[in-house]
Amino acid sequence: MPEPTTSQPLYLRVAAELRQRVLAGLVKAGGPLPSETELMNEFNVSRTTARNAYNVLRAEGLIDSQPGRGVFVREHPPARRLSSERYRREIEQIRRHGTSSTRIPETSFTHDHGIAWEEYHLAKTFEVVTPPDHIAEALKLPSHSMVLARHFVFHARSRPQQISTSYLPLDLVQNTPIANPDNEPWPGGNIAQLATLGITVTRVDESVSSRMPTPGESRTLRIPSGVPVLTISRRMLAGDQPFEAAEIVIPSDRVILDYTIALD
Amino acid sequence: MPEPTTSQPLYLRVAAELRQRVLAGLVKAGGPLPSETELMNEFNVSRTTARNAYNVLRAEGLIDSQPGRGVFVREHPPARRLSSERYRREIEQIRRHGTSSTRIPETSFTHDHGIAWEEYHLAKTFEVVTPPDHIAEALKLPSHSMVLARHFVFHARSRPQQISTSYLPLDLVQNTPIANPDNEPWPGGNIAQLATLGITVTRVDESVSSRMPTPGESRTLRIPSGVPVLTISRRMLAGDQPFEAAEIVIPSDRVILDYTIALD
DNA sequence: CAGTGGTCTAGACCACGCT
DNA sequence: GCGTGGTCTAGACCACTGT
């Protein structure tokens, strides 16, 4: 009841004050914010109100709190850039080296992330399933067709980086090396895999959006609170015929997607 | 103390149960969830714990709560698609109609959103400023150069749809019709504007990421809690020379960005 | 008017990190 | 062992929505 100021709720005014301190640079990135007890004293509020203020800033992705340690300004390590040009590079490598089993030391993933081939590994499970409707549609599959669903979790720099689920028509890949998980990671990536089947990818379509992660995604990607995920629905086509569809989920604090649109 | 189950916090177990009901379709989109009082009775928890459970689901973007009414499953109206092909269409229109003052009834914005020309309007403020560092760099400007900063808020279907700030080198546009806010909205969009200066845009670069909205963005775009924004940094170039840079912010529940990558 | 979510208080126990 | 954030309780007043 002391000062109504703008009649905004108390916890929002506290949050606004702390936000301003962070944005003004009064507290460095990684630096400590007042403990909840200090907040109670400084603003003469209850602990609940102090916590509500911090909850707001947590949801904005501005702060991190560590049990037993304190509350800190979140650091923003430079994001890696994922360029649409990566697909062009894959095509060129295949042209140069062919589709033989020679190890090509680059995939779109390793190149874009500046990660050496040896550095990353992936968790994977393959299964044969009837595809979700939107996948069947994306692949222009006749009804009741089956697909090979390949689930990947990419790790690099000792952190999980992305989840992707790739769908291939079962007719296409059954009894081929592609259907064998032991051949992963496959040098040269998806485009190289399709090349071994005689399919030359001429177009990649990507649809990008964003949302908050599911609890499962938060767990496997170790996403801090207040950080959304980018979702990419990708199709690889030869002419107008799609041969692969994928759903990709990437924490948005780890990546920037670069697209170049040439207007001839 | 009754059942430790998995020793997960109480409010998370309540949240998990409610999440499952929603995902299993037991509660329709837009349908009501138990009131906080009902939650207290059903799970034998305090009101704080009930509210904490709902806070989790709110942060996930799963639910909306309306004061005096109740808690509801969030609806997901179909998102509009923003295609990278829109820039190609602008180029074609300019080729067909020239850069005369004839009203071209299409801009990248109206086309992609399926919104008629008359339906939308924009709030705008123009100002001459020294650009932020990353903008000066994006435009390859010599130091101490000034830019024209144009701030837009696009509205359509009686909802705000996007914020964009466009930067143009002041040398380029000073004393031209482009620097006059009264000429907005400009038929044909940015590419048409640059065409009047004799600049043919040959390439558009877009860098996409995502984050939680700032309080200001939440207010002007009326973004519900648990919904991130997509951020697009755009450059328009002729050859390798950039002529426009823009920062675009779009609520992620209103759009899907489509990119086509042609591999010659 | 009764019921709803939003805000705020005071107090308690816990696991954790640090010294 | 002390301070930290995380969890949980009980209780209160408010503005708002519905009837």
Coordinates of C-alpha atoms in Angstrom, one line a residue, chain A residues 27-33 66 69 71-76:
Chain A
V27 CA 24.6 -6.5 -13.6
K28 CA 26.9 -8.3 -16.0
A29 CA 25.9 -11.4 -17.9
G30 CA 26.6 -14.3 -15.6
G31 CA 26.6 -12.0 -12.6
P32 CA 24.5 -12.5 -9.5
L33 CA 21.2 -10.8 -8.8
Q66 CA 20.6 -22.3 -9.3
R69 CA 23.7 -20.8 -5.2
V71 CA 20.0 -16.1 -9.2
F72 CA 22.1 -15.1 -12.2
V73 CA 21.8 -13.2 -15.4
R74 CA 21.7 -15.7 -18.2
E75 CA 24.7 -15.8 -20.5
H76 CA 24.2 -15.9 -24.3

